[in-house]
PDB file of C-alpha atoms and ligand atoms in Angstrom:
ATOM      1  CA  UNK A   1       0.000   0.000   0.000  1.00  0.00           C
ATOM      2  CA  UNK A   2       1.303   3.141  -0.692  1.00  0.00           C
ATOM      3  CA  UNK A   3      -0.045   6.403   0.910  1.00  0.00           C
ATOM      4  CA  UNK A   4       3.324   8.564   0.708  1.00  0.00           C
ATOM      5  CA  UNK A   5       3.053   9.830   3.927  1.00  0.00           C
ATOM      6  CA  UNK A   6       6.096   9.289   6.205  1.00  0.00           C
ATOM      7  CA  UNK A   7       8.276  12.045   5.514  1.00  0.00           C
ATOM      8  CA  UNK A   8      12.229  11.413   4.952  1.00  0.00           C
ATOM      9  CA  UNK A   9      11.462   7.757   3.516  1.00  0.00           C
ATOM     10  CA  UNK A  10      12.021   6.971  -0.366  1.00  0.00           C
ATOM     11  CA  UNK A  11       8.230   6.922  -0.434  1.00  0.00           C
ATOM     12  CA  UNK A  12       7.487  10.199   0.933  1.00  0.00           C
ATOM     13  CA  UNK A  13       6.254  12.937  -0.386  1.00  0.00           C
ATOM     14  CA  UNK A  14       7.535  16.001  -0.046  1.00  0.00           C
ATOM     15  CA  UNK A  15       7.201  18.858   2.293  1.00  0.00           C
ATOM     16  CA  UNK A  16       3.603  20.914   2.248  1.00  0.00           C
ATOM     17  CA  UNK A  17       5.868  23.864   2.790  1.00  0.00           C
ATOM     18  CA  UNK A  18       8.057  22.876  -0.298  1.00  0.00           C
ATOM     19  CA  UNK A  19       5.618  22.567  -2.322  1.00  0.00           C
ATOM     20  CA  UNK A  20       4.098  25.768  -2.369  1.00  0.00           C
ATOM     21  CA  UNK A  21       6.879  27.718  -2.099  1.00  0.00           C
ATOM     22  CA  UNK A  22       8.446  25.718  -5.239  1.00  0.00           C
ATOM     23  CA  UNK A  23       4.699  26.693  -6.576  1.00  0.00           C
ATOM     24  CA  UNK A  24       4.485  29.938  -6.039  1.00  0.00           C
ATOM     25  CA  UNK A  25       8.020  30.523  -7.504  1.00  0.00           C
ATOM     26  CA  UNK A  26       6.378  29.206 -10.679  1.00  0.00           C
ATOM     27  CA  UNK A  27       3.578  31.194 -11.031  1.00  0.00           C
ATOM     28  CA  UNK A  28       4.513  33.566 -13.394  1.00  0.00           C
ATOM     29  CA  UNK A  29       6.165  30.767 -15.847  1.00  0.00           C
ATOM     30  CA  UNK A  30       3.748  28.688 -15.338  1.00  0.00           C
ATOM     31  CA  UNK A  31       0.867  28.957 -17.864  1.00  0.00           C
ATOM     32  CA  UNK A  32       3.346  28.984 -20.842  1.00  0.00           C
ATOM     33  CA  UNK A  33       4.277  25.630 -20.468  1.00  0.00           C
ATOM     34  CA  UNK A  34       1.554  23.627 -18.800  1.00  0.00           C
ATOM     35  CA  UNK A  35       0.035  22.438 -22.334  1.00  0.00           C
ATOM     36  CA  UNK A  36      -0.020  19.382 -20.940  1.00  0.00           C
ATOM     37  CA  UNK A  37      -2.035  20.118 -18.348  1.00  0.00           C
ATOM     38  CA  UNK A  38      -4.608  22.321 -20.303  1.00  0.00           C
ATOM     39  CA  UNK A  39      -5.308  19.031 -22.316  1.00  0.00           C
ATOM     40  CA  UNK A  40      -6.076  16.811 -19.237  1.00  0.00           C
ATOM     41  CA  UNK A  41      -8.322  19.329 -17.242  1.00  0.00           C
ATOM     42  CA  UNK A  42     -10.160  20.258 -20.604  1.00  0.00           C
ATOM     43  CA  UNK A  43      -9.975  16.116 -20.852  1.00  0.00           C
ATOM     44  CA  UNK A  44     -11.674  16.118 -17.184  1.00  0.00           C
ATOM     45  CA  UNK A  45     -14.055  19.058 -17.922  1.00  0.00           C
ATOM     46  CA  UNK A  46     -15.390  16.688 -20.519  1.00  0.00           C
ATOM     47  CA  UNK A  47     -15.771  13.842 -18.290  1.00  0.00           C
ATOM     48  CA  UNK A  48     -18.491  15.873 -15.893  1.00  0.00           C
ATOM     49  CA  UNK A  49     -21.747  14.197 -15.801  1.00  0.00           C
ATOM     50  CA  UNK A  50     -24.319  15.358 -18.763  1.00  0.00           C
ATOM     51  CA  UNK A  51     -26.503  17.887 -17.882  1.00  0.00           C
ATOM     52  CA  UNK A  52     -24.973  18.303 -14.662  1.00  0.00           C
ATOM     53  CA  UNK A  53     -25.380  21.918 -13.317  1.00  0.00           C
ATOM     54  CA  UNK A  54     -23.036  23.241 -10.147  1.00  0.00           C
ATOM     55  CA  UNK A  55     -24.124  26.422  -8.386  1.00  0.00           C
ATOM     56  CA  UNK A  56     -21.308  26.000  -6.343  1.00  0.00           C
ATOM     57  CA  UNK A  57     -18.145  24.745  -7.194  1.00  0.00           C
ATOM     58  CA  UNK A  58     -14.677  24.904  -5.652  1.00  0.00           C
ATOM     59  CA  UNK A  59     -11.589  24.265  -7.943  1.00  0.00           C
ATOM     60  CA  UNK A  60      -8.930  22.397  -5.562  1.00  0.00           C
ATOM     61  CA  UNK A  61      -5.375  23.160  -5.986  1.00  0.00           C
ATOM     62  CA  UNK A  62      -6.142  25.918  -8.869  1.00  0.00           C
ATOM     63  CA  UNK A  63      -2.725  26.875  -9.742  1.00  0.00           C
ATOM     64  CA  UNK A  64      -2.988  29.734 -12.043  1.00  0.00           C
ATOM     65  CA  UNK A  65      -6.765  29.217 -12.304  1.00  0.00           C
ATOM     66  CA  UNK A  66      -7.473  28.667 -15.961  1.00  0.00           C
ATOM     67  CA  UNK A  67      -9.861  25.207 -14.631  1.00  0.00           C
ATOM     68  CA  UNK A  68     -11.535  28.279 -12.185  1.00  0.00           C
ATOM     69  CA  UNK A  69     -12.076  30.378 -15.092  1.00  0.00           C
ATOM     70  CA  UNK A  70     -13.568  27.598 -17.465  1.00  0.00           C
ATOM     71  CA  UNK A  71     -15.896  26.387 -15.146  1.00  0.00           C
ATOM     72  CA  UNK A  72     -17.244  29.931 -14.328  1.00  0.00           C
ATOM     73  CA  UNK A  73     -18.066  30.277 -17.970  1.00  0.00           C
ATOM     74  CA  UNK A  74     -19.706  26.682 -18.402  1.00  0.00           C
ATOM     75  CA  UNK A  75     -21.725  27.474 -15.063  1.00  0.00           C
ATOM     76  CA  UNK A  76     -22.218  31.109 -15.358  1.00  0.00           C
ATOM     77  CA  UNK A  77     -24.553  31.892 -12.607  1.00  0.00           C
ATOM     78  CA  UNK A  78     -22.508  29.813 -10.367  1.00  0.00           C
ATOM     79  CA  UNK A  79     -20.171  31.222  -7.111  1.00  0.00           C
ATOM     80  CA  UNK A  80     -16.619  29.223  -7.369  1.00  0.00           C
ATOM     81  CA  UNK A  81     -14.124  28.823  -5.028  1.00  0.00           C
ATOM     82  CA  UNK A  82     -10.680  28.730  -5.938  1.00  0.00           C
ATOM     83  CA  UNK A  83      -8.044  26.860  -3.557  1.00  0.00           C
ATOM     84  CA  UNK A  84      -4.420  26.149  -2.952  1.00  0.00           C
ATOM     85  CA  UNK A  85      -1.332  25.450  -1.550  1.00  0.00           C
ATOM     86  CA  UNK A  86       0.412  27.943  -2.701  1.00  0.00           C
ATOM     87  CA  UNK A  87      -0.260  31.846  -2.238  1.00  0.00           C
ATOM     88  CA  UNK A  88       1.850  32.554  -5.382  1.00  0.00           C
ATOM     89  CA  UNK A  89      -0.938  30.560  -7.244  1.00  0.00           C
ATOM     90  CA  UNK A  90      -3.787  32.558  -5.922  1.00  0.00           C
ATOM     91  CA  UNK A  91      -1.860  36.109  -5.945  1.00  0.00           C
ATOM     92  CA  UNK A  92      -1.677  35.519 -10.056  1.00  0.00           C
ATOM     93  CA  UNK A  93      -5.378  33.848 -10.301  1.00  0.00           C
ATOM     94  CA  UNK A  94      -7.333  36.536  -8.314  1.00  0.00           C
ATOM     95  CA  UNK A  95      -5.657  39.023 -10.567  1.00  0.00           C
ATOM     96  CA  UNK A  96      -7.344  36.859 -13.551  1.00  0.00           C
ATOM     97  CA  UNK A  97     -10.532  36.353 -11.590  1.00  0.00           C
ATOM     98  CA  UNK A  98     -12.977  33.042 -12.757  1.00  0.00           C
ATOM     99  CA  UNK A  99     -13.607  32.212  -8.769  1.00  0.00           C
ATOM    100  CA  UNK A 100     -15.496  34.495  -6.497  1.00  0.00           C
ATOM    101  CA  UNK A 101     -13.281  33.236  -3.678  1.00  0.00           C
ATOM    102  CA  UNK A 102      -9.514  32.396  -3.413  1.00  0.00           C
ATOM    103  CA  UNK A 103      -8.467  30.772  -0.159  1.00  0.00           C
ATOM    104  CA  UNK A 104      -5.501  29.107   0.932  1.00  0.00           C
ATOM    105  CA  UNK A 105      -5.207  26.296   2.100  1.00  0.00           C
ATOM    106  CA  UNK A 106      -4.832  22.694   1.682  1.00  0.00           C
ATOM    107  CA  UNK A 107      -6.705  19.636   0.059  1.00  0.00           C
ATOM    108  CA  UNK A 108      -6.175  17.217   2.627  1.00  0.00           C
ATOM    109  CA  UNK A 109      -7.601  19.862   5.209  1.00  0.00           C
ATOM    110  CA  UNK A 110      -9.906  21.678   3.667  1.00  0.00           C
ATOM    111  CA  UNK A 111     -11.114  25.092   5.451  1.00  0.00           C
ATOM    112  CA  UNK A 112     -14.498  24.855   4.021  1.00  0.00           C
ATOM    113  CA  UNK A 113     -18.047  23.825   6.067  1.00  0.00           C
ATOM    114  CA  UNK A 114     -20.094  20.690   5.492  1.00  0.00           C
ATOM    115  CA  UNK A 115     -22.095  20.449   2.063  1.00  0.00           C
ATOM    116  CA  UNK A 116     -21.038  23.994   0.836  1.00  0.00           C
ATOM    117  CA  UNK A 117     -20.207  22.863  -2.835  1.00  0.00           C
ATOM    118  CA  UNK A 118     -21.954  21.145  -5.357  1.00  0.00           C
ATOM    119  CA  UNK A 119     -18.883  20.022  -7.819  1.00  0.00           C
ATOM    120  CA  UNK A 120     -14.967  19.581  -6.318  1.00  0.00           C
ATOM    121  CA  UNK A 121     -12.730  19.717 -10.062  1.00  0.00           C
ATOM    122  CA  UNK A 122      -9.429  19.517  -8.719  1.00  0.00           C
ATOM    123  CA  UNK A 123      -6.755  18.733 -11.927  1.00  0.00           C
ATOM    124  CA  UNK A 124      -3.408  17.328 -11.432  1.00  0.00           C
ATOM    125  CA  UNK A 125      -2.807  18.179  -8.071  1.00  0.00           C
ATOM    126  CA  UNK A 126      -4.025  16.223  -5.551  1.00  0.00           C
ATOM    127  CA  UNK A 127      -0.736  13.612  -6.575  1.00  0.00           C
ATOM    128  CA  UNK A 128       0.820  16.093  -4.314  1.00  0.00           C
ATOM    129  CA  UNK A 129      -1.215  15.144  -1.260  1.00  0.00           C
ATOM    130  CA  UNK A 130       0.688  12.236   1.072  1.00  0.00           C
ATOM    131  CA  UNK A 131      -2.891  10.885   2.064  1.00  0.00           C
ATOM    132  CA  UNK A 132      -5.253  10.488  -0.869  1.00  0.00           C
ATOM    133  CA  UNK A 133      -7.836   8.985   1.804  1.00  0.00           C
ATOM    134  CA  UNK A 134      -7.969  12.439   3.705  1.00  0.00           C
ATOM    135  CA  UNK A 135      -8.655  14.053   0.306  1.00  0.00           C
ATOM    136  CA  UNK A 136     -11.762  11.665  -0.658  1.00  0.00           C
ATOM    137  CA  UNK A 137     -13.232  12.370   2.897  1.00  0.00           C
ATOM    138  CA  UNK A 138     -12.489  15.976   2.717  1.00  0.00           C
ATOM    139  CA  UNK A 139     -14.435  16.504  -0.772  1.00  0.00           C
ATOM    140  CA  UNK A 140     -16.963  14.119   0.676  1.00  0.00           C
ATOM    141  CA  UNK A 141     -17.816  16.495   3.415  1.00  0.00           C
ATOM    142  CA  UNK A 142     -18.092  19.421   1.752  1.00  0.00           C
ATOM    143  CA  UNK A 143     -20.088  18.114  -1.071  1.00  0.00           C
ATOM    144  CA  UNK A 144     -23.778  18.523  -1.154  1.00  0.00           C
ATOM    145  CA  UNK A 145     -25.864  14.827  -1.382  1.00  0.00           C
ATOM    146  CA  UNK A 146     -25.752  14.463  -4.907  1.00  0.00           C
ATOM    147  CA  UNK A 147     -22.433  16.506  -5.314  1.00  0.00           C
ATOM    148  CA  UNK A 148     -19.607  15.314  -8.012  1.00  0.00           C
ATOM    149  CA  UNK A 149     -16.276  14.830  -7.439  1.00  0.00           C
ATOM    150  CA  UNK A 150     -13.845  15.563 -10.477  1.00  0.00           C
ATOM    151  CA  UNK A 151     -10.243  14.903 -10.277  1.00  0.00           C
ATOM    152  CA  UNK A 152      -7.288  13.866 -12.667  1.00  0.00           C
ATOM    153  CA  UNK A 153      -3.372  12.907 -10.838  1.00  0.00           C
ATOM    154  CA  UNK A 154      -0.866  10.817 -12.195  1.00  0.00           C
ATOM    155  CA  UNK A 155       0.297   7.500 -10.601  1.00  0.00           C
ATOM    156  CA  UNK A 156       2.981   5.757 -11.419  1.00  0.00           C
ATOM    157  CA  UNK A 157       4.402   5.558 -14.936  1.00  0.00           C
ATOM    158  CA  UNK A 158       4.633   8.900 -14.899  1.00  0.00           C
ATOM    159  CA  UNK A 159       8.275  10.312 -15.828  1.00  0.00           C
ATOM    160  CA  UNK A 160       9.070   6.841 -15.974  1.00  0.00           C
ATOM    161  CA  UNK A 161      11.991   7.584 -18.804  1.00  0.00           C
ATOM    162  CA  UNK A 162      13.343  10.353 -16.874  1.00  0.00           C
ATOM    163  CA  UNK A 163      13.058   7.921 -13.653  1.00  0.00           C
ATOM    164  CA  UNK A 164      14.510   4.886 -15.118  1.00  0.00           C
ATOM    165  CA  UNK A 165      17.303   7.086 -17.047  1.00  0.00           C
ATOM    166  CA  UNK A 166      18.628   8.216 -13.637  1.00  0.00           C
ATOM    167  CA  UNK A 167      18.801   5.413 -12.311  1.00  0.00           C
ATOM    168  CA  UNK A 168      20.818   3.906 -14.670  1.00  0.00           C
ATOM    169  CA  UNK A 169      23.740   6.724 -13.475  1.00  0.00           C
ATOM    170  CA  UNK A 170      23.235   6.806  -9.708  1.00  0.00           C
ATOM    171  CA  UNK A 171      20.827   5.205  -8.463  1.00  0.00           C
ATOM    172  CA  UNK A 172      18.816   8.003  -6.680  1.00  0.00           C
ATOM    173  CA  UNK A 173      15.690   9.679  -6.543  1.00  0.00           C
ATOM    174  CA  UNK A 174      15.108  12.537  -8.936  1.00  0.00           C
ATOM    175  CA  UNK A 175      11.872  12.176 -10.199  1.00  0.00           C
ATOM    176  CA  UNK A 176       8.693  12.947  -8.055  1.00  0.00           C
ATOM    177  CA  UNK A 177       7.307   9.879  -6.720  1.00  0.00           C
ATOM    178  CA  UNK A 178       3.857   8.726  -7.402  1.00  0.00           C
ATOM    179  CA  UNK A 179       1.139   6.650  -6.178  1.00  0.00           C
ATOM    180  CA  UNK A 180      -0.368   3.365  -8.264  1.00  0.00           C
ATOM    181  CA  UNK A 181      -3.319   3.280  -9.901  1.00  0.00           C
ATOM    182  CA  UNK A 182      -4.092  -0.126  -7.998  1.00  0.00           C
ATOM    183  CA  UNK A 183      -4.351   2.441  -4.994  1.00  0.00           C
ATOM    184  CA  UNK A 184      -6.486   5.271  -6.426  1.00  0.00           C
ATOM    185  CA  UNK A 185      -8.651   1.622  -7.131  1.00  0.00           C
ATOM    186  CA  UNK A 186      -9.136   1.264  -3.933  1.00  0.00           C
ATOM    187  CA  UNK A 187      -8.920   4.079  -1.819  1.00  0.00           C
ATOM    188  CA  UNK A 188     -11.991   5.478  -4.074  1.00  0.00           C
ATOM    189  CA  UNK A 189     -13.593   1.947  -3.847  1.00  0.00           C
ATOM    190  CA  UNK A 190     -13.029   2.254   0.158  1.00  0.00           C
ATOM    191  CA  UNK A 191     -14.370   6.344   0.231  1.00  0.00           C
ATOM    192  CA  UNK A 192     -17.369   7.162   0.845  1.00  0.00           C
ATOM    193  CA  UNK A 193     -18.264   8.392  -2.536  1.00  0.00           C
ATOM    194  CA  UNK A 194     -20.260   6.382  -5.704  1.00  0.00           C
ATOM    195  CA  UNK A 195     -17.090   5.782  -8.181  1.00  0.00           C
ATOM    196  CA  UNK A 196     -19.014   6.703 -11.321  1.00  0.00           C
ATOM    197  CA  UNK A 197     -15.736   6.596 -13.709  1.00  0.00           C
ATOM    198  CA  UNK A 198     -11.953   5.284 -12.943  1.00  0.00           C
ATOM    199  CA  UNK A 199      -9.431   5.158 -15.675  1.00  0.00           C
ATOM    200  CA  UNK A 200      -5.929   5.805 -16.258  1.00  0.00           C
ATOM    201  CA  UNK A 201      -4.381   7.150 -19.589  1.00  0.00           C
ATOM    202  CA  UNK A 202      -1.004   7.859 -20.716  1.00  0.00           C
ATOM    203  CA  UNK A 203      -0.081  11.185 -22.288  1.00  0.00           C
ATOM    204  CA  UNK A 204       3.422  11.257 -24.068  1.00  0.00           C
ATOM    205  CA  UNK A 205       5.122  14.601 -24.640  1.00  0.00           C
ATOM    206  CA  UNK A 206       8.305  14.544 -27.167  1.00  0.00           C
ATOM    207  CA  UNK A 207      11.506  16.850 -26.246  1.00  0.00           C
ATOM    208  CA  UNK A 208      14.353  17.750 -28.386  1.00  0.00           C
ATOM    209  CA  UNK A 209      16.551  17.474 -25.569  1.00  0.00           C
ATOM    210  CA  UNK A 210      16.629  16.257 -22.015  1.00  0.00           C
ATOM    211  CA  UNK A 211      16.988  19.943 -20.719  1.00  0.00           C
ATOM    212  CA  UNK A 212      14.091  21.156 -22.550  1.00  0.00           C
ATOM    213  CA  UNK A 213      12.100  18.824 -20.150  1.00  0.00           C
ATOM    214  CA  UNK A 214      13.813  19.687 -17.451  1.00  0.00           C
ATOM    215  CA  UNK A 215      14.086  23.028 -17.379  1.00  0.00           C
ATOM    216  CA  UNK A 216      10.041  22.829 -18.046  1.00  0.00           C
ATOM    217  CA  UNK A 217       9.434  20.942 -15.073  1.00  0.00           C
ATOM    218  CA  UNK A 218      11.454  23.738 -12.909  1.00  0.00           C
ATOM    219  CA  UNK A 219       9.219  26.462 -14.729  1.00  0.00           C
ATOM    220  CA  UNK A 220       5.922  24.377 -13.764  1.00  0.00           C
ATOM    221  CA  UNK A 221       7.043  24.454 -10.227  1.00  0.00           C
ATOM    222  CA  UNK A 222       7.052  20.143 -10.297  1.00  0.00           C
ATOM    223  CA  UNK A 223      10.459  19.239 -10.745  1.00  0.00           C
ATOM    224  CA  UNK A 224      12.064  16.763  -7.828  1.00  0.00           C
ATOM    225  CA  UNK A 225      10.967  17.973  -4.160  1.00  0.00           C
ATOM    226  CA  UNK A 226      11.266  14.239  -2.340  1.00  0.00           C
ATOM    227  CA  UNK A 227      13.525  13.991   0.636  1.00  0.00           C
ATOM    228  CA  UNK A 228      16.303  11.983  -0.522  1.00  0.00           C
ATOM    229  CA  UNK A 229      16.687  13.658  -3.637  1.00  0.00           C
ATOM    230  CA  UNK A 230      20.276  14.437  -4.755  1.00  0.00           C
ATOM    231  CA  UNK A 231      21.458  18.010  -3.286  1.00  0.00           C
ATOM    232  CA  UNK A 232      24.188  20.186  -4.923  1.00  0.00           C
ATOM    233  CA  UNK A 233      25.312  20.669  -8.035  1.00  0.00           C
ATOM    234  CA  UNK A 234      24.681  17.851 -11.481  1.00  0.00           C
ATOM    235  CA  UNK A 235      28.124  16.883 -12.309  1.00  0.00           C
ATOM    236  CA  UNK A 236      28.751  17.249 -15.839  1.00  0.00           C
ATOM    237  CA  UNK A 237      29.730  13.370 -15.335  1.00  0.00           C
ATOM    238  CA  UNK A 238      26.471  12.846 -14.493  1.00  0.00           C
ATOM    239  CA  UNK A 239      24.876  14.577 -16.274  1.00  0.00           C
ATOM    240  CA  UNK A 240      26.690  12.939 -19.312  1.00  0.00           C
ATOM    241  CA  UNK A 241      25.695   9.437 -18.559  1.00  0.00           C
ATOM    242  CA  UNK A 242      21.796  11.170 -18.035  1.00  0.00           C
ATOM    243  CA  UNK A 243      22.313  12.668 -21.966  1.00  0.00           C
ATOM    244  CA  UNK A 244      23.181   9.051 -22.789  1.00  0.00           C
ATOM    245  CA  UNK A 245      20.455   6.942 -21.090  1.00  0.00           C
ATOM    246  CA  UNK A 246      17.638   9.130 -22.187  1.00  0.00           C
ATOM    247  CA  UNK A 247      18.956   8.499 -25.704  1.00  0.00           C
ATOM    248  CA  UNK A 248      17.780   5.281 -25.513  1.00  0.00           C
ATOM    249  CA  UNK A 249      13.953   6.133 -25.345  1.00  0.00           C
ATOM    250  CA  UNK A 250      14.676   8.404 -28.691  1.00  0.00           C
ATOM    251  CA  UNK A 251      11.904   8.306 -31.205  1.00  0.00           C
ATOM    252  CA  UNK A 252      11.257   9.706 -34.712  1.00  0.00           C
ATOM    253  CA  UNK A 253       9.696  12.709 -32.960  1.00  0.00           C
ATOM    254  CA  UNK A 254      12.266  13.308 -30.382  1.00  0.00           C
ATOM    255  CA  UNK A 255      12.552  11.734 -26.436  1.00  0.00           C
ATOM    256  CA  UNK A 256       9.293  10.813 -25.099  1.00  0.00           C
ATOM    257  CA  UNK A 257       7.701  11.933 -21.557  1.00  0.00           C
ATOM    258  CA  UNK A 258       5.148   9.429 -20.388  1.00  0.00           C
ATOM    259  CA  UNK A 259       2.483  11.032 -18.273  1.00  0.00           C
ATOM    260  CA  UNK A 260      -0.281   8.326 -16.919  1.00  0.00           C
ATOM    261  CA  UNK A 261      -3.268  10.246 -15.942  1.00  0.00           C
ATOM    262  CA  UNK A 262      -5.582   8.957 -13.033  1.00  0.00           C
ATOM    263  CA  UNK A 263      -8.831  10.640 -14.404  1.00  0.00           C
ATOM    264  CA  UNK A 264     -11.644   9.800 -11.446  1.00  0.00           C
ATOM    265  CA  UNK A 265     -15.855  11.156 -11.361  1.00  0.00           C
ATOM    266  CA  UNK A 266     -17.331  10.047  -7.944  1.00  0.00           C
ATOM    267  CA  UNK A 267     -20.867  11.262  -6.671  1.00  0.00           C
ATOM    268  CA  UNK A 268     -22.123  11.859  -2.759  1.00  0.00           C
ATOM    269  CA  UNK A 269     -24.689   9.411  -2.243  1.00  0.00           C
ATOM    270  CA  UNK A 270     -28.145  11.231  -2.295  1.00  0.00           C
ATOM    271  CA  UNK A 271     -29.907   9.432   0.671  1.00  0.00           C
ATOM    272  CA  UNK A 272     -33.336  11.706  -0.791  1.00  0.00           C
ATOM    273  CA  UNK A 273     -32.463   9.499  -4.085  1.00  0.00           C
ATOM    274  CA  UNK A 274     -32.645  12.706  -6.188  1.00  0.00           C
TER     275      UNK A 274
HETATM  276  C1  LIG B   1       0.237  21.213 -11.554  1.00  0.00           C
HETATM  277  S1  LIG B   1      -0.590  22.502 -10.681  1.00  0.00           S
HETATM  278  C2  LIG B   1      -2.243  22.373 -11.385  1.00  0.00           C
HETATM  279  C3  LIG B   1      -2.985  23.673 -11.319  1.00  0.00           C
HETATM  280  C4  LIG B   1      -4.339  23.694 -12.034  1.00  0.00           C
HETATM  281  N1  LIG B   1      -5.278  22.777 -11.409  1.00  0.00           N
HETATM  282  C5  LIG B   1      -4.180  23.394 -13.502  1.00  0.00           C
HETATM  283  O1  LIG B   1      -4.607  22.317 -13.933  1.00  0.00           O
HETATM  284  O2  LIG B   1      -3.624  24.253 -14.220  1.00  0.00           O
HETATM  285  C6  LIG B   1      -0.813  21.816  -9.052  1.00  0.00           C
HETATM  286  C7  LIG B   1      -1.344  22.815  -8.034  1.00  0.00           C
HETATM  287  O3  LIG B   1      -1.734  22.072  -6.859  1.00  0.00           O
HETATM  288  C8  LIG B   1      -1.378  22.835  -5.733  1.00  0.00           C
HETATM  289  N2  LIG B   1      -1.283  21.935  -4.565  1.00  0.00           N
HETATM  290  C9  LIG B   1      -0.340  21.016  -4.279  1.00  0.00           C
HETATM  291  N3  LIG B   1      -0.615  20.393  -3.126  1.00  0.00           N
HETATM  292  C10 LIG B   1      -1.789  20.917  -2.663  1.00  0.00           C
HETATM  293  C11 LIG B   1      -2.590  20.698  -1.501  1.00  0.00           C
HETATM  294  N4  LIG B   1      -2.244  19.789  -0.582  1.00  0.00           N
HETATM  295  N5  LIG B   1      -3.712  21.437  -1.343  1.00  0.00           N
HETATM  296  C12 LIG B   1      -4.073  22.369  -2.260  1.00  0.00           C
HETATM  297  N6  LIG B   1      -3.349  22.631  -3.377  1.00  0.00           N
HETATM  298  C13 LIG B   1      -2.216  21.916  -3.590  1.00  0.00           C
HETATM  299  C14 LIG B   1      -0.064  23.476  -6.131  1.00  0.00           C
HETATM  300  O4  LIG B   1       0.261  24.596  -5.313  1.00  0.00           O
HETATM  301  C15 LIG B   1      -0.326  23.832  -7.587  1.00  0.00           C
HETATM  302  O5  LIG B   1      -0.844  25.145  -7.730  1.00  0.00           O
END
């Protein structure tokens, strides 16, 4: 079982604090490069139930807020709420407006009463949270009966190139670590939510070079944060044999970065059966 949460172990997570100062450094970069994750929130836009209307929504871990501002225009009479980590995120958002709302604070411990929303979207970012069970329980309580839970993460698979190239030099950890889909199986199976829809799909990005996906992880604010990762500087040793493993993975269309996206719709049981 893997819920990432003992901090300082290869399996941990990292650091709340970490990550949303490494977040809030990347604010301002941010939105250029996150094509990747336009495509898998509009992906999990799609996925909402048909016909479904939300007069009250709250977009967890918002980032920028481009997911805030999309569902304010899909549910136009609708009061959002727009929440994160990282005040960086919600300085830049509330300057682009989309949620009535911007708090901070965090997924896992949500400062939010009891049935207050009637859809949680929340795109790649609860992968960040060391205890996806808290986060299930958390959207639970503050859905309405009926309410819809939207979320996409990544489990593991993800970065696997990247992962598998560094090991082949050292032997460390440099690539975020992520949970399995086996365990967003059953933690939603175990929640107290309906799991209407559970899949996983993988997204591959092409590079011309290793530092061009590098140097875009750093600007997204999701490059390596786990305790144990390597400190100081890359040797150029290193970062030679890196060059050479990656190489490996080359395709016609360059080096390939496999994303596998946990896409998840779960509904609050409606006791009143409406
Ligand atoms: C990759 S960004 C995604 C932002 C936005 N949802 C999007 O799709 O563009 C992940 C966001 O999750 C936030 N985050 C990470 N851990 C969180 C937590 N425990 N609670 C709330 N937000 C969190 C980060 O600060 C960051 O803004």
């Amino acid at each position: 079982m893997t819920d990432l949460s003992q901090p300082g172990l290869p399996g941990a997570l990292p650091d709340k604090r970490q990550v949303a100062a490494s977040f809030s450094r990347a604010a301002a970069s941010y939105d250029s490069v996150a094509a990747l994750q336009r495509a898998v929130g509009l992906n999990l836009l799609e996925r909402l139930p048909g016909g479904m209307t939300a007069s009250s929504w709250l977009d967890l871990g918002s980032g920028t807020g481009y997911f805030s501002r999309a569902l304010a225009e899909r549910y136009p009479l609708s009061s959002g709420i727009a929440l994160d980590l990282a005040e960086g995120m919600l300085q830049h958002a509330r300057a682009l407006g989309g949620a009535r709302q911007h708090v901070a604070g965090d997924a896992e411990r949500l400062p939010l009463r009891d049935g207050c929303v009637d859809l949680v979207f929340s795109s790649l970012a609860v992968q960040w949270c060391s205890q996806f069970s808290s986060v299930l329980s958390e959207a639970a309580r503050v859905l309405r009966p009926g309410g819809v839970l939207a979320f996409s993460s990544l489990c593991v698979g993800t970065l696997e190139e990247l992962r598998a190239s560094w090991q082949a030099v050292d032997g460390g950890v440099h690539v975020n670590r992520f949970r399995l889909f086996e365990d967003y199986q059953r933690l939603t199976a175990a929640s107290d939510l309906e799991v209407l829809a559970l899949q996983r799909q993988a997204h591959v990005l092409h590079y011309a070079q290793v530092r061009d996906l590098t140097h875009e992880l750093k600007a997204l604010g999701a490059h390596n944060l786990n305790p144990g990762r390597p400190t100081g500087l890359t040797g150029r040793a290193r970062m030679h044999g890196l060059l050479q493993a990656y190489e490996h993975y080359r395709e016609p269309q360059g080096l390939p970065a496999t994303y596998q996206v946990v896409y998840g719709v779960l509904r609050k049981p409606d006791p009143s059966g409406h």
